[in-house]
Amino acid sequence: MKLDDVFGIHEQALRVHARRSEVLASNLANADTPGYKARDFDFQAMLRKEIHNPVRLASTHSGHISPDRGVVASTQMAYRIPQQSSLDGNTVEVEREQTEFSANAMRYQASLRFLDGRIKGLMTAIKGHSS
């Protein structure tokens, strides 16, 4: 039995949700910074791509450009287009960021609960066989 088969995509989902929380928190923290451009990424698109095409770049020579490390590559980030522009050029819409942050936190919790249930099920199976 492979743990990847047991946990499915939820392990990757937790990492991506955690990274999205960081991005959204950064947007909120800079809500009053003139010229700050809110950023985000499409979680669903990233997850679909991860499921269907988990190919990673690798540098095979010291002269190669190193691949973007981290859960979400900077190339996967996009600037958010605001509903209404502010005079100082800041594109953070606090209400939208708070809503996105809350929804992301709920999805993170759902993935945690799923993984917790899977782990408890495995522990029950292990303890049941060892007694």
Tab-separated table of N, CA and C in Angstrom, residues 3-128:
chain	number	residue	atom	x	y	z
A	3	LEU	N	1.246	5.311	0.492
A	3	LEU	CA	0.558	6.399	1.190
A	3	LEU	C	-0.063	7.397	0.224
A	4	ASP	N	0.556	7.556	-0.956
A	4	ASP	CA	-0.032	8.447	-1.961
A	4	ASP	C	-1.429	7.982	-2.348
A	5	ASP	N	-1.622	6.660	-2.411
A	5	ASP	CA	-2.938	6.120	-2.757
A	5	ASP	C	-3.933	6.346	-1.623
A	6	VAL	N	-3.462	6.319	-0.393
A	6	VAL	CA	-4.333	6.471	0.767
A	6	VAL	C	-4.768	7.932	0.936
A	7	PHE	N	-3.829	8.849	0.806
A	7	PHE	CA	-4.112	10.257	1.061
A	7	PHE	C	-4.562	11.021	-0.172
A	8	GLY	N	-4.302	10.484	-1.348
A	8	GLY	CA	-4.732	11.139	-2.569
A	8	GLY	C	-4.084	12.499	-2.740
A	9	ILE	N	-4.822	13.406	-3.288
A	9	ILE	CA	-4.320	14.744	-3.601
A	9	ILE	C	-4.353	15.674	-2.386
A	10	HIS	N	-4.886	15.195	-1.271
A	10	HIS	CA	-5.066	16.068	-0.104
A	10	HIS	C	-3.757	16.587	0.481
A	11	GLU	N	-2.691	15.814	0.378
A	11	GLU	CA	-1.393	16.301	0.879
A	11	GLU	C	-0.952	17.533	0.088
A	12	GLN	N	-1.032	17.440	-1.249
A	12	GLN	CA	-0.673	18.577	-2.082
A	12	GLN	C	-1.646	19.737	-1.861
A	13	ALA	N	-2.919	19.409	-1.674
A	13	ALA	CA	-3.932	20.445	-1.460
A	13	ALA	C	-3.609	21.250	-0.202
A	14	LEU	N	-3.172	20.573	0.860
A	14	LEU	CA	-2.816	21.291	2.090
A	14	LEU	C	-1.679	22.281	1.838
A	15	ARG	N	-0.667	21.843	1.095
A	15	ARG	CA	0.460	22.732	0.810
A	15	ARG	C	0.020	23.946	-0.007
A	16	VAL	N	-0.823	23.699	-0.997
A	16	VAL	CA	-1.275	24.796	-1.854
A	16	VAL	C	-2.196	25.740	-1.075
A	17	HIS	N	-3.081	25.184	-0.240
A	17	HIS	CA	-3.942	26.040	0.593
A	17	HIS	C	-3.105	26.890	1.542
A	18	ALA	N	-2.067	26.304	2.123
A	18	ALA	CA	-1.201	27.052	3.037
A	18	ALA	C	-0.502	28.189	2.296
A	19	ARG	N	-0.018	27.907	1.093
A	19	ARG	CA	0.641	28.958	0.304
A	19	ARG	C	-0.348	30.051	-0.064
A	20	ARG	N	-1.581	29.662	-0.417
A	20	ARG	CA	-2.584	30.667	-0.777
A	20	ARG	C	-2.910	31.540	0.432
A	21	SER	N	-2.943	30.958	1.625
A	21	SER	CA	-3.166	31.752	2.838
A	21	SER	C	-2.090	32.813	2.993
A	22	GLU	N	-0.843	32.448	2.713
A	22	GLU	CA	0.257	33.409	2.795
A	22	GLU	C	0.062	34.554	1.800
A	23	VAL	N	-0.325	34.214	0.585
A	23	VAL	CA	-0.514	35.225	-0.464
A	23	VAL	C	-1.650	36.169	-0.083
A	24	LEU	N	-2.778	35.600	0.365
A	24	LEU	CA	-3.924	36.427	0.737
A	24	LEU	C	-3.620	37.291	1.962
A	25	ALA	N	-2.883	36.726	2.926
A	25	ALA	CA	-2.495	37.499	4.113
A	25	ALA	C	-1.581	38.658	3.715
A	26	SER	N	-0.700	38.421	2.763
A	26	SER	CA	0.178	39.489	2.272
A	26	SER	C	-0.642	40.588	1.609
A	27	ASN	N	-1.652	40.199	0.852
A	27	ASN	CA	-2.532	41.200	0.238
A	27	ASN	C	-3.203	42.041	1.319
A	28	LEU	N	-3.745	41.381	2.335
A	28	LEU	CA	-4.427	42.104	3.415
A	28	LEU	C	-3.464	43.018	4.174
A	29	ALA	N	-2.258	42.536	4.408
A	29	ALA	CA	-1.274	43.329	5.145
A	29	ALA	C	-0.874	44.587	4.378
A	30	ASN	N	-1.012	44.542	3.060
A	30	ASN	CA	-0.611	45.682	2.230
A	30	ASN	C	-1.797	46.479	1.698
A	31	ALA	N	-2.942	46.347	2.348
A	31	ALA	CA	-4.156	47.022	1.887
A	31	ALA	C	-3.999	48.540	1.836
A	32	ASP	N	-3.123	49.101	2.660
A	32	ASP	CA	-2.944	50.554	2.696
A	32	ASP	C	-1.626	51.005	2.063
A	33	THR	N	-0.936	50.091	1.391
A	33	THR	CA	0.337	50.426	0.765
A	33	THR	C	0.085	50.990	-0.635
A	34	PRO	N	0.417	52.251	-0.853
A	34	PRO	CA	0.193	52.840	-2.184
A	34	PRO	C	0.928	52.055	-3.273
A	35	GLY	N	0.213	51.790	-4.353
A	35	GLY	CA	0.812	51.099	-5.492
A	35	GLY	C	0.910	49.590	-5.368
A	36	TYR	N	0.522	49.020	-4.224
A	36	TYR	CA	0.620	47.573	-4.045
A	36	TYR	C	-0.397	46.877	-4.950
A	37	LYS	N	0.045	45.838	-5.625
A	37	LYS	CA	-0.823	45.073	-6.521
A	37	LYS	C	-1.143	43.725	-5.875
A	38	ALA	N	-2.434	43.492	-5.616
A	38	ALA	CA	-2.871	42.233	-5.008
A	38	ALA	C	-2.572	41.076	-5.955
A	39	ARG	N	-2.136	39.948	-5.376
A	39	ARG	CA	-1.803	38.768	-6.172
A	39	ARG	C	-2.602	37.580	-5.676
A	40	ASP	N	-2.739	36.609	-6.545
A	40	ASP	CA	-3.433	35.368	-6.202
A	40	ASP	C	-3.104	34.340	-7.278
A	41	PHE	N	-3.572	33.129	-7.101
A	41	PHE	CA	-3.428	32.105	-8.126
A	41	PHE	C	-4.684	31.267	-8.139
A	42	ASP	N	-4.909	30.583	-9.240
A	42	ASP	CA	-6.099	29.765	-9.430
A	42	ASP	C	-5.845	28.392	-8.816
A	43	PHE	N	-6.372	28.185	-7.610
A	43	PHE	CA	-6.163	26.942	-6.880
A	43	PHE	C	-6.664	25.734	-7.667
A	44	GLN	N	-7.862	25.813	-8.199
A	44	GLN	CA	-8.459	24.683	-8.924
A	44	GLN	C	-7.630	24.310	-10.146
A	45	ALA	N	-7.179	25.303	-10.895
A	45	ALA	CA	-6.365	25.031	-12.077
A	45	ALA	C	-5.047	24.368	-11.690
A	46	MET	N	-4.441	24.834	-10.599
A	46	MET	CA	-3.188	24.237	-10.142
A	46	MET	C	-3.385	22.787	-9.735
A	47	LEU	N	-4.472	22.513	-9.021
A	47	LEU	CA	-4.736	21.152	-8.576
A	47	LEU	C	-5.004	20.232	-9.763
A	48	ARG	N	-5.777	20.713	-10.736
A	48	ARG	CA	-6.038	19.912	-11.947
A	48	ARG	C	-4.729	19.598	-12.654
A	49	LYS	N	-3.871	20.584	-12.767
A	49	LYS	CA	-2.586	20.393	-13.433
A	49	LYS	C	-1.722	19.405	-12.650
A	50	GLU	N	-1.744	19.492	-11.333
A	50	GLU	CA	-0.968	18.595	-10.474
A	50	GLU	C	-1.434	17.150	-10.639
A	51	ILE	N	-2.730	16.954	-10.766
A	51	ILE	CA	-3.278	15.610	-10.904
A	51	ILE	C	-2.915	15.012	-12.261
A	52	HIS	N	-3.047	15.817	-13.323
A	52	HIS	CA	-2.873	15.295	-14.671
A	52	HIS	C	-1.458	15.389	-15.211
A	53	ASN	N	-0.659	16.286	-14.690
A	53	ASN	CA	0.656	16.512	-15.269
A	53	ASN	C	1.670	16.919	-14.207
A	54	PRO	N	2.063	15.995	-13.317
A	54	PRO	CA	2.973	16.366	-12.236
A	54	PRO	C	4.444	16.427	-12.650
A	55	VAL	N	4.748	16.990	-13.820
A	55	VAL	CA	6.116	17.092	-14.307
A	55	VAL	C	6.789	18.298	-13.663
A	56	ARG	N	8.011	18.097	-13.201
A	56	ARG	CA	8.774	19.166	-12.570
A	56	ARG	C	10.041	19.427	-13.381
A	57	LEU	N	10.429	20.681	-13.440
A	57	LEU	CA	11.679	21.032	-14.098
A	57	LEU	C	12.847	20.691	-13.182
A	58	ALA	N	13.952	20.345	-13.792
A	58	ALA	CA	15.157	20.065	-13.018
A	58	ALA	C	16.347	20.631	-13.774
A	59	SER	N	17.288	21.231	-13.053
A	59	SER	CA	18.499	21.690	-13.716
A	59	SER	C	19.524	20.580	-13.626
A	60	THR	N	20.087	20.244	-14.778
A	60	THR	CA	21.044	19.142	-14.842
A	60	THR	C	22.477	19.631	-14.974
A	61	HIS	N	22.640	20.933	-15.038
A	61	HIS	CA	23.959	21.516	-15.187
A	61	HIS	C	24.002	22.814	-14.374
A	62	SER	N	25.148	23.129	-13.812
A	62	SER	CA	25.247	24.313	-12.954
A	62	SER	C	24.962	25.616	-13.710
A	63	GLY	N	25.108	25.617	-15.019
A	63	GLY	CA	24.845	26.810	-15.812
A	63	GLY	C	23.378	26.999	-16.167
A	64	HIS	N	22.560	25.995	-15.896
A	64	HIS	CA	21.129	26.099	-16.207
A	64	HIS	C	20.426	27.059	-15.252
A	65	ILE	N	19.364	27.653	-15.720
A	65	ILE	CA	18.530	28.474	-14.850
A	65	ILE	C	17.813	27.519	-13.913
A	66	SER	N	17.894	27.795	-12.617
A	66	SER	CA	17.262	26.888	-11.664
A	66	SER	C	15.750	27.046	-11.712
A	67	PRO	N	15.037	25.933	-11.563
A	67	PRO	CA	13.578	26.013	-11.574
A	67	PRO	C	13.067	26.780	-10.360
A	68	ASP	N	11.903	27.371	-10.511
A	68	ASP	CA	11.280	28.115	-9.420
A	68	ASP	C	10.908	27.118	-8.325
A	69	ARG	N	11.477	27.255	-7.176
A	69	ARG	CA	11.224	26.339	-6.067
A	69	ARG	C	10.019	26.807	-5.272
A	70	GLY	N	9.423	25.905	-4.544
A	70	GLY	CA	8.289	26.266	-3.707
A	70	GLY	C	7.013	25.608	-4.201
A	71	VAL	N	6.006	25.741	-3.404
A	71	VAL	CA	4.731	25.108	-3.702
A	71	VAL	C	4.074	25.731	-4.921
A	72	VAL	N	4.108	27.050	-4.987
A	72	VAL	CA	3.506	27.773	-6.103
A	72	VAL	C	4.601	28.605	-6.747
A	73	ALA	N	4.877	28.326	-8.001
A	73	ALA	CA	5.903	29.079	-8.721
A	73	ALA	C	5.432	30.515	-8.925
A	74	SER	N	6.381	31.433	-8.944
A	74	SER	CA	6.017	32.839	-9.142
A	74	SER	C	5.352	33.045	-10.492
A	75	THR	N	5.645	32.171	-11.447
A	75	THR	CA	5.020	32.275	-12.765
A	75	THR	C	3.549	31.878	-12.737
A	76	GLN	N	3.112	31.219	-11.668
A	76	GLN	CA	1.715	30.818	-11.547
A	76	GLN	C	0.882	31.873	-10.812
A	77	MET	N	1.550	32.885	-10.327
A	77	MET	CA	0.857	33.960	-9.637
A	77	MET	C	0.353	34.967	-10.660
A	78	ALA	N	-0.789	35.559	-10.363
A	78	ALA	CA	-1.352	36.584	-11.246
A	78	ALA	C	-1.744	37.789	-10.407
A	79	TYR	N	-1.807	38.938	-11.057
A	79	TYR	CA	-2.267	40.133	-10.366
A	79	TYR	C	-3.787	40.152	-10.419
A	80	ARG	N	-4.384	40.482	-9.303
A	80	ARG	CA	-5.832	40.533	-9.219
A	80	ARG	C	-6.328	41.837	-9.854
A	81	ILE	N	-7.363	41.731	-10.643
A	81	ILE	CA	-7.970	42.908	-11.257
A	81	ILE	C	-9.097	43.371	-10.337
A	82	PRO	N	-8.981	44.595	-9.807
A	82	PRO	CA	-9.984	45.064	-8.843
A	82	PRO	C	-11.304	45.450	-9.508
A	83	GLN	N	-12.371	45.376	-8.738
A	83	GLN	CA	-13.676	45.837	-9.210
A	83	GLN	C	-13.655	47.351	-9.383
A	84	GLN	N	-12.975	48.023	-8.450
A	84	GLN	CA	-12.880	49.479	-8.492
A	84	GLN	C	-11.452	49.874	-8.138
A	85	SER	N	-10.829	50.617	-8.997
A	85	SER	CA	-9.453	51.046	-8.759
A	85	SER	C	-9.394	52.115	-7.679
A	86	SER	N	-8.283	52.122	-6.938
A	86	SER	CA	-8.092	53.179	-5.938
A	86	SER	C	-7.207	54.267	-6.544
A	87	LEU	N	-7.258	55.431	-5.975
A	87	LEU	CA	-6.488	56.557	-6.499
A	87	LEU	C	-4.982	56.365	-6.355
A	88	ASP	N	-4.556	55.614	-5.316
A	88	ASP	CA	-3.121	55.437	-5.078
A	88	ASP	C	-2.538	54.235	-5.818
A	89	GLY	N	-3.339	53.545	-6.648
A	89	GLY	CA	-2.841	52.418	-7.428
A	89	GLY	C	-2.878	51.085	-6.713
A	90	ASN	N	-3.321	51.057	-5.479
A	90	ASN	CA	-3.425	49.808	-4.723
A	90	ASN	C	-4.630	49.031	-5.236
A	91	THR	N	-4.452	47.728	-5.467
A	91	THR	CA	-5.548	46.913	-6.012
A	91	THR	C	-6.151	45.959	-4.983
A	92	VAL	N	-5.785	46.106	-3.719
A	92	VAL	CA	-6.328	45.238	-2.672
A	92	VAL	C	-7.746	45.685	-2.333
A	93	GLU	N	-8.681	44.748	-2.393
A	93	GLU	CA	-10.052	44.986	-1.952
A	93	GLU	C	-10.242	44.141	-0.695
A	94	VAL	N	-10.226	44.800	0.444
A	94	VAL	CA	-10.177	44.123	1.740
A	94	VAL	C	-11.297	43.092	1.889
A	95	GLU	N	-12.514	43.455	1.536
A	95	GLU	CA	-13.640	42.518	1.698
A	95	GLU	C	-13.436	41.263	0.864
A	96	ARG	N	-12.970	41.444	-0.366
A	96	ARG	CA	-12.724	40.285	-1.241
A	96	ARG	C	-11.619	39.405	-0.677
A	97	GLU	N	-10.542	40.024	-0.222
A	97	GLU	CA	-9.424	39.255	0.339
A	97	GLU	C	-9.865	38.491	1.592
A	98	GLN	N	-10.658	39.129	2.442
A	98	GLN	CA	-11.141	38.462	3.650
A	98	GLN	C	-12.036	37.283	3.291
A	99	THR	N	-12.890	37.457	2.301
A	99	THR	CA	-13.767	36.367	1.857
A	99	THR	C	-12.947	35.217	1.306
A	100	GLU	N	-11.989	35.533	0.442
A	100	GLU	CA	-11.123	34.486	-0.142
A	100	GLU	C	-10.310	33.784	0.949
A	101	PHE	N	-9.815	34.556	1.917
A	101	PHE	CA	-9.024	33.981	3.007
A	101	PHE	C	-9.880	33.013	3.831
A	102	SER	N	-11.104	33.411	4.161
A	102	SER	CA	-12.007	32.551	4.943
A	102	SER	C	-12.358	31.290	4.190
A	103	ALA	N	-12.683	31.417	2.903
A	103	ALA	CA	-13.023	30.249	2.093
A	103	ALA	C	-11.829	29.301	1.985
A	104	ASN	N	-10.642	29.854	1.813
A	104	ASN	CA	-9.439	29.034	1.738
A	104	ASN	C	-9.185	28.305	3.057
A	105	ALA	N	-9.396	28.992	4.178
A	105	ALA	CA	-9.210	28.371	5.501
A	105	ALA	C	-10.192	27.217	5.699
A	106	MET	N	-11.433	27.388	5.228
A	106	MET	CA	-12.419	26.302	5.354
A	106	MET	C	-12.007	25.096	4.506
A	107	ARG	N	-11.503	25.329	3.317
A	107	ARG	CA	-11.052	24.225	2.458
A	107	ARG	C	-9.844	23.525	3.069
A	108	TYR	N	-8.952	24.297	3.677
A	108	TYR	CA	-7.789	23.722	4.353
A	108	TYR	C	-8.251	22.799	5.483
A	109	GLN	N	-9.198	23.279	6.280
A	109	GLN	CA	-9.737	22.479	7.380
A	109	GLN	C	-10.408	21.202	6.867
A	110	ALA	N	-11.125	21.302	5.753
A	110	ALA	CA	-11.783	20.124	5.173
A	110	ALA	C	-10.751	19.083	4.762
A	111	SER	N	-9.651	19.519	4.154
A	111	SER	CA	-8.585	18.581	3.772
A	111	SER	C	-7.942	17.965	5.008
A	112	LEU	N	-7.753	18.782	6.051
A	112	LEU	CA	-7.198	18.249	7.300
A	112	LEU	C	-8.113	17.186	7.908
A	113	ARG	N	-9.412	17.469	7.918
A	113	ARG	CA	-10.368	16.499	8.469
A	113	ARG	C	-10.362	15.204	7.673
A	114	PHE	N	-10.281	15.322	6.353
A	114	PHE	CA	-10.219	14.137	5.510
A	114	PHE	C	-8.986	13.308	5.845
A	115	LEU	N	-7.825	13.962	5.909
A	115	LEU	CA	-6.587	13.252	6.230
A	115	LEU	C	-6.633	12.656	7.627
A	116	ASP	N	-7.197	13.382	8.582
A	116	ASP	CA	-7.326	12.874	9.943
A	116	ASP	C	-8.174	11.599	9.958
A	117	GLY	N	-9.273	11.598	9.220
A	117	GLY	CA	-10.117	10.409	9.139
A	117	GLY	C	-9.384	9.240	8.524
A	118	ARG	N	-8.602	9.502	7.478
A	118	ARG	CA	-7.819	8.437	6.834
A	118	ARG	C	-6.781	7.861	7.795
A	119	ILE	N	-6.104	8.738	8.530
A	119	ILE	CA	-5.080	8.281	9.476
A	119	ILE	C	-5.719	7.467	10.595
A	120	LYS	N	-6.852	7.936	11.121
A	120	LYS	CA	-7.545	7.176	12.166
A	120	LYS	C	-7.979	5.812	11.649
A	121	GLY	N	-8.438	5.756	10.405
A	121	GLY	CA	-8.821	4.479	9.804
A	121	GLY	C	-7.634	3.538	9.678
A	122	LEU	N	-6.494	4.071	9.268
A	122	LEU	CA	-5.283	3.253	9.173
A	122	LEU	C	-4.839	2.756	10.546
A	123	MET	N	-4.910	3.646	11.538
A	123	MET	CA	-4.516	3.251	12.891
A	123	MET	C	-5.438	2.132	13.425
A	124	THR	N	-6.719	2.244	13.141
A	124	THR	CA	-7.673	1.205	13.559
A	124	THR	C	-7.323	-0.112	12.876
A	125	ALA	N	-7.015	-0.043	11.588
A	125	ALA	CA	-6.661	-1.266	10.849
A	125	ALA	C	-5.371	-1.893	11.397
A	126	ILE	N	-4.400	-1.053	11.709
A	126	ILE	CA	-3.125	-1.550	12.227
A	126	ILE	C	-3.320	-2.163	13.603
A	127	LYS	N	-4.021	-1.476	14.487
A	127	LYS	CA	-4.237	-1.990	15.838
A	127	LYS	C	-5.114	-3.231	15.811
A	128	GLY	N	-6.059	-3.297	14.891
A	128	GLY	CA	-6.946	-4.463	14.789
A	128	GLY	C	-6.193	-5.705	14.379
